[in-house]
Coordinates of C-alpha atoms and ligand atoms in Angstrom, one line a residue:
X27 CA 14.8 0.7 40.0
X28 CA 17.7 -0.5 38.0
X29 CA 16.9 -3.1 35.1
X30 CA 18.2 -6.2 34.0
X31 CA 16.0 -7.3 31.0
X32 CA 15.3 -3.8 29.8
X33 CA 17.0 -1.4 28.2
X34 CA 16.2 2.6 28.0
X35 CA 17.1 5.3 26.5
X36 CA 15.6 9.2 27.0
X37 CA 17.0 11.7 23.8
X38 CA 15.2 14.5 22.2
X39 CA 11.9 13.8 24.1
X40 CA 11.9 9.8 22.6
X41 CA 12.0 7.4 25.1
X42 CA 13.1 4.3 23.7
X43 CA 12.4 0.9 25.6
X44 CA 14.1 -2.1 24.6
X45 CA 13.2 -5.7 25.6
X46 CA 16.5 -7.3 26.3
X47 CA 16.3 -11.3 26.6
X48 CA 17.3 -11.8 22.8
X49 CA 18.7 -15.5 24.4
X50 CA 14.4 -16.2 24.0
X51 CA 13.8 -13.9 21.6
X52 CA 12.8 -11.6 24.8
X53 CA 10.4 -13.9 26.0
X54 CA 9.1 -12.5 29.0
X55 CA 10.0 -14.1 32.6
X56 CA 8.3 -12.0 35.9
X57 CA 11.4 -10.0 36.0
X58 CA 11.0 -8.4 32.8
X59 CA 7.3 -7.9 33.4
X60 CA 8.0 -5.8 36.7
X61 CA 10.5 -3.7 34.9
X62 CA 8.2 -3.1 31.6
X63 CA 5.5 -1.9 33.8
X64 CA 8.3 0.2 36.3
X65 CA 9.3 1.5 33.2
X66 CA 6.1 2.8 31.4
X67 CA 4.8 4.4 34.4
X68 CA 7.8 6.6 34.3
X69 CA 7.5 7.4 30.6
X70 CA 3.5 7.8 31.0
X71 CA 4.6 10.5 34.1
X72 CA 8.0 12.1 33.0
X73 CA 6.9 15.2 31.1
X74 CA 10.0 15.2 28.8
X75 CA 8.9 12.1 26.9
X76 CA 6.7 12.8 23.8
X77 CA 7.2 9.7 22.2
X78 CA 7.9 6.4 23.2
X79 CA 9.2 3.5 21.1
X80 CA 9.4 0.1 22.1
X81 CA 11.4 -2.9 20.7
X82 CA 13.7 -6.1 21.2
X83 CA 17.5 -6.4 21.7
X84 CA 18.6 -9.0 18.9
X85 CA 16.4 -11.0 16.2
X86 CA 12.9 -10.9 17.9
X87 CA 10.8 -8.9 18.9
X88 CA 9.1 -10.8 21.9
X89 CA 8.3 -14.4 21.9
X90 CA 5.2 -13.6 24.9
X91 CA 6.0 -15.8 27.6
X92 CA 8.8 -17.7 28.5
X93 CA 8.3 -21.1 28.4
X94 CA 10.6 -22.3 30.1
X95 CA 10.3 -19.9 32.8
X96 CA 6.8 -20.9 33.2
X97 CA 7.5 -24.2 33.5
X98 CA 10.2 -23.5 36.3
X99 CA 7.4 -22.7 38.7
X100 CA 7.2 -24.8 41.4
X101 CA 3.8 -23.9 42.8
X102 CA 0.4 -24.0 40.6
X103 CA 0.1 -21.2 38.6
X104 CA -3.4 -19.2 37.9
X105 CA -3.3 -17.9 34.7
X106 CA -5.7 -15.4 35.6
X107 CA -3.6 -14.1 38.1
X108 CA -0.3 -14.5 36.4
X109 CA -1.9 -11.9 33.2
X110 CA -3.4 -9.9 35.7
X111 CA -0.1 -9.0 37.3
X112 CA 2.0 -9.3 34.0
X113 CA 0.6 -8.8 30.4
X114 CA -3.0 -7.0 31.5
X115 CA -1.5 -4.2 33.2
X116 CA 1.4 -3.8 30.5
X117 CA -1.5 -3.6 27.3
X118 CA -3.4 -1.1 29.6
X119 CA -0.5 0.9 29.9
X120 CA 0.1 1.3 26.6
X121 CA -3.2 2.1 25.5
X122 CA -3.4 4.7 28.3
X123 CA -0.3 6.2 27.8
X124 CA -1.2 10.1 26.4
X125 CA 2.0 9.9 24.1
X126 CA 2.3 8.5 20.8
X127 CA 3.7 4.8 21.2
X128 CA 5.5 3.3 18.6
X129 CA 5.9 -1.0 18.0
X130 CA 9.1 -1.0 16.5
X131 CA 8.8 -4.9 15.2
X132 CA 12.4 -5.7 14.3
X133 CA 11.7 -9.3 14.3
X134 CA 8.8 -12.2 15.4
X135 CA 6.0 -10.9 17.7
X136 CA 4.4 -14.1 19.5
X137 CA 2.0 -14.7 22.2
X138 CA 1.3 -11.9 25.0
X139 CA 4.6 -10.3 22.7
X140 CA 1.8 -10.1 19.8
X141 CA -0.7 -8.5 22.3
X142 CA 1.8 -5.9 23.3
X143 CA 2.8 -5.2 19.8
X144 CA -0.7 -4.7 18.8
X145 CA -0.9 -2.6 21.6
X146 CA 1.0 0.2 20.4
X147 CA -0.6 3.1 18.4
X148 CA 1.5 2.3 15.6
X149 CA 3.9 -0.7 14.2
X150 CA 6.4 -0.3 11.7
X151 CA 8.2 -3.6 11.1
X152 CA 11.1 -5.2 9.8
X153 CA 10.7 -7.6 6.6
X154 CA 11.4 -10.8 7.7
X155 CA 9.2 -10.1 11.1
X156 CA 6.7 -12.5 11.6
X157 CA 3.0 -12.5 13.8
X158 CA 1.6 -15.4 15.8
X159 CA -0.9 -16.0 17.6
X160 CA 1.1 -18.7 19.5
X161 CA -1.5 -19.5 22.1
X162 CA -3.8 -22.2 20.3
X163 CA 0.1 -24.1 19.9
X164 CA 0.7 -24.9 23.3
X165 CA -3.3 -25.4 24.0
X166 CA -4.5 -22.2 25.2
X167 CA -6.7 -19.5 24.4
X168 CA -5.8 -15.9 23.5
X169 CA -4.9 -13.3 26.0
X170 CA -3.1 -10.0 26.4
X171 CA -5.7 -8.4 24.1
X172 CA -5.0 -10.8 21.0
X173 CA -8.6 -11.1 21.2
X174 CA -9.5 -7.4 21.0
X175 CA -6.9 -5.6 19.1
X176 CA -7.3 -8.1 16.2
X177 CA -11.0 -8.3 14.5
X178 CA -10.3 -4.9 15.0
X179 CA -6.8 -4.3 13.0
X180 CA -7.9 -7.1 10.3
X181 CA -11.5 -8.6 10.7
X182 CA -13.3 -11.5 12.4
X183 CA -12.2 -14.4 9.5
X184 CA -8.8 -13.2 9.7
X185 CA -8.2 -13.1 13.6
X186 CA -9.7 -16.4 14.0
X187 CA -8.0 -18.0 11.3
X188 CA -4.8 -16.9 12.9
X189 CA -5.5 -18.5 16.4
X190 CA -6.7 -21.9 15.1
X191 CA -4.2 -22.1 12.6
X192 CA -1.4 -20.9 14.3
X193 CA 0.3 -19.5 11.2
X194 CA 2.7 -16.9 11.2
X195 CA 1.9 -14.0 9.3
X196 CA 4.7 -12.3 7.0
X197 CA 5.4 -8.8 7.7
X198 CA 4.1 -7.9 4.2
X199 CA 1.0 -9.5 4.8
X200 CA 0.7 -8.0 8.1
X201 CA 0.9 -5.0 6.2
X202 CA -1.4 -5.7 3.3
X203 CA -4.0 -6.6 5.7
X204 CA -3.2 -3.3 7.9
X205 CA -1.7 -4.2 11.1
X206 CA 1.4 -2.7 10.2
X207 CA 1.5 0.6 9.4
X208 CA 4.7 0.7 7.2
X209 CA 7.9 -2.4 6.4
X210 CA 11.5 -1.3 6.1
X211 CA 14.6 -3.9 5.4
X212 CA 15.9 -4.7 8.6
X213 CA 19.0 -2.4 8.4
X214 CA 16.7 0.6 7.9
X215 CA 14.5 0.2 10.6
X216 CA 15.8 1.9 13.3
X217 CA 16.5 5.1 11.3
X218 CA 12.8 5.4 9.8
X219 CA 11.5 4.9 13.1
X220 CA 13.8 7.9 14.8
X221 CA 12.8 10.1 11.8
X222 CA 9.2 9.6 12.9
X223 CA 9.8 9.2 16.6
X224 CA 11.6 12.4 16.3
X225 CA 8.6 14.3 14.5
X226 CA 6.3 12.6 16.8
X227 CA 8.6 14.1 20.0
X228 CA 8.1 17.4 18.3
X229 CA 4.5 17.8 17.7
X230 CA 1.5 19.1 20.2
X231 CA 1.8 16.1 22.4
X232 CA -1.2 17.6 24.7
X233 CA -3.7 17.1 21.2
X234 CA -1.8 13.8 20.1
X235 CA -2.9 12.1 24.0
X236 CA -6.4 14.0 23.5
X237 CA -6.6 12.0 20.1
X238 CA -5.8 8.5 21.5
X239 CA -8.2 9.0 24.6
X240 CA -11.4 10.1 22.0
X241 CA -10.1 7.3 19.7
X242 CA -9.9 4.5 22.5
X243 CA -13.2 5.1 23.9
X244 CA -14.6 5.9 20.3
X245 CA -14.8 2.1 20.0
X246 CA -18.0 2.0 22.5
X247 CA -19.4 5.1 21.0
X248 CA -22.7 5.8 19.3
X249 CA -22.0 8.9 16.6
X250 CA -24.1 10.9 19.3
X251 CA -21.5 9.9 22.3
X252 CA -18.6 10.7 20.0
X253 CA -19.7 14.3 18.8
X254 CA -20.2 15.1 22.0
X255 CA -16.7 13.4 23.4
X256 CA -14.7 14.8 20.7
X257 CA -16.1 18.8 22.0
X258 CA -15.1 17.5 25.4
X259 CA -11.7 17.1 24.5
X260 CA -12.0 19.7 21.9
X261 CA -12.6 22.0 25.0
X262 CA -9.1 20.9 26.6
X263 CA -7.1 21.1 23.5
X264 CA -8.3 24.5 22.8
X265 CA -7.2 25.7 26.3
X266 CA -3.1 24.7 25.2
X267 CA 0.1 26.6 24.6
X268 CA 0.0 24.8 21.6
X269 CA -3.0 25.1 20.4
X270 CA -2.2 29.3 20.8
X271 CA 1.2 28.4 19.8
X272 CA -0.5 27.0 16.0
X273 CA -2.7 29.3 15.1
X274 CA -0.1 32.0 15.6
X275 CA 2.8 30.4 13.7
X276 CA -0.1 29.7 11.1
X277 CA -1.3 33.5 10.9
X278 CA 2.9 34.3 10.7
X279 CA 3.3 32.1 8.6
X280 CA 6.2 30.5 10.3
X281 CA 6.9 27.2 11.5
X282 CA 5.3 25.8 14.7
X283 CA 7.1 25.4 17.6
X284 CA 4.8 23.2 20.1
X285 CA 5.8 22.3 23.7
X286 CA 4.0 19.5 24.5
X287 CA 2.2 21.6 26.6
Ligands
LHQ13 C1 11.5 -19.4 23.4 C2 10.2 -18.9 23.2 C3 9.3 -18.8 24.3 C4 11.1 -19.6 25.6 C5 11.1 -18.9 21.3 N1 9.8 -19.2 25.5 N2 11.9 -19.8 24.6 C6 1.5 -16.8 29.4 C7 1.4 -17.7 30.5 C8 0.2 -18.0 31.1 C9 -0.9 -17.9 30.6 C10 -1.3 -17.7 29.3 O1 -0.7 -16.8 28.5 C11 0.6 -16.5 28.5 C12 1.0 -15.6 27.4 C13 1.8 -16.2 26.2 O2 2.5 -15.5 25.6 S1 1.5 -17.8 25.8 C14 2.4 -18.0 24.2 C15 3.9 -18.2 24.5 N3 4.7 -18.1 23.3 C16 4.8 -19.0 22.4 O3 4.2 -20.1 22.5 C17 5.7 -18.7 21.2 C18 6.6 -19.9 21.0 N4 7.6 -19.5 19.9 C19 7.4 -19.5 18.6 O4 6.3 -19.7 18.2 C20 8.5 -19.2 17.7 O5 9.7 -19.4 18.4 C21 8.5 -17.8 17.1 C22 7.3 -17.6 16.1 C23 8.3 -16.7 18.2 C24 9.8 -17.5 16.4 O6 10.1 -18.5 15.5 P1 11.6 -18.7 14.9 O7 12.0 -17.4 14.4 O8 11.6 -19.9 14.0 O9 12.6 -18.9 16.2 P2 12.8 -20.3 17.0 O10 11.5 -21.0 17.2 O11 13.9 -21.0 16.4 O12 13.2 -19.7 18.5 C25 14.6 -19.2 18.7 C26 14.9 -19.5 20.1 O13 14.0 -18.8 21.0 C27 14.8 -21.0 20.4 O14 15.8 -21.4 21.4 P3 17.1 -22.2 20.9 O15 17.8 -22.4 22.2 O16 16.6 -23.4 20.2 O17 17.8 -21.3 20.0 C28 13.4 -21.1 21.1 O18 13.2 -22.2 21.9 C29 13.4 -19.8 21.9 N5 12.0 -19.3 22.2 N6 10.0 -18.6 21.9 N7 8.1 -18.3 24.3

């Protein structure tokens, strides 16, 4: 499948995916959300990837949906089954993908666009990006995990306030409150996330997918369930070339050097 409102880009085990409808801020239209999904199930498959970073072409991030695309539509839309065949299975996706996954927030995050930001494992954004809910704007309620990922990141009074207000949220508050993990100036971006992506692509990327699984489903868990998950995947991680590969570089004092596998 060749794209037309993605970009990507595979070097040194970081696969970098770039929303590409700056125009809209990379709104997304059903187009882009067939070739987002086309294009994670590749990275979550192709073993060379060890790190995947996702971002927008231009001065947004993503805007959610495209309103005027939506708009377009001729025939009644469900909105149940217009998220379940766009923004649900893109969120999933990220929070299944076994690699690290990197928001790389050069600019506003909006909507279902917030919802896959806040899907990522980590976001490091530009100053000058900006967070909305968007959906109580144009009447709606949230959706592509708004309503999860956030009285999670930053607490109940804070998650609501954003939907009913509708504010946008600075990057530097974003980051005080701790859905950001780290703010660069906009020209540095790009090069703090490679350093990391790069590290990241480096690492044991077998342990690193082991850690997101126990730390997904950790949400559910009693301390009991989560003992007893953590030796389950414990049990995999120790069975590893890198896991070998650690201890021995350890005991040789050397540095590691882990295969992903
Ligand atoms: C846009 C958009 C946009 C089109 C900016 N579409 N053009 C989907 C459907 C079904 C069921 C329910 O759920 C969903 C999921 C959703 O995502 S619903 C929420 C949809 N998103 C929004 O309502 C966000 C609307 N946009 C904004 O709040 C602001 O534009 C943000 C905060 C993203 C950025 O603000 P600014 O930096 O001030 O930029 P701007 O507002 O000046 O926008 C720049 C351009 O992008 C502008 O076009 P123009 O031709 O005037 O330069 C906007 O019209 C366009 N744009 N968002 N979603």
């Amino acid at each position: 499948m060749s794209y037309t409102t993605l970009l990507t880009d595979l070097a040194d085990g970081v696969m970098t995916l770039t929303l590409n409808r700056p125009e809209v801020l990379n709104a997304f239209n059903d187009q882009m959300a067939e070739e987002v999904q086309d294009a994670l199930k590749k990275t979550e498959r192709d073993e060379a990837v060890r790190c995947l970073v996702l971002t927008g072409a231009g001065k947004g991030f993503c805007a959610g949906q495209d309103l005027g695309a939506l708009r377009s539509r001729d025939e009644a839309v469900s909105f149940r089954e217009h998220l379940g065949r766009t923004y649900n299975p893109i969120v999933s996706k990220l929070r299944a993908i076994e690699k690290p996954v990197i928001g790389q927030i050069n600019g506003a995050a909006a909507g279902a666009g917030l919802g896959i930001a806040l899907a990522c494992d980590l976001r490091y954004a530009a100053e000058g990006a900006k967070f909305r809910m968007a959906f109580s704007g144009i009447g709606l309620a949230p959706d592509s995990g708004t309503s999860f990922f956030l009285p999670r990141l930053i607490g109940y009074a804070r998650a609501y306030e954003m939907a009913i207000t509708n504010q946008p949220i600075t990057a530097e508050q974003a980051l005080g409150w701790g859905m950001v993990n780290a703010v660069f100036p906009a020209d540095q971006l790009a090069a703090a996330v490679r350093e990391l992506a790069l590290k990241l692509a480096q690492a044991p990327t077998q342990a690193f997918g082991l850690t997101k699984r126990a730390m997904n489903k950790a949400f559910q868990f009693t301390i009991e369930e989560a003992l007893d998950y953590e030796a389950h995947v414990q049990e995999i991680a120790g069975r590893t070339a890198d896991y070998k590969e650690g201890v021995a570089a350890f005991l040789d004092k050397r540095a590691p050097r882990f295969a992903g596998k």
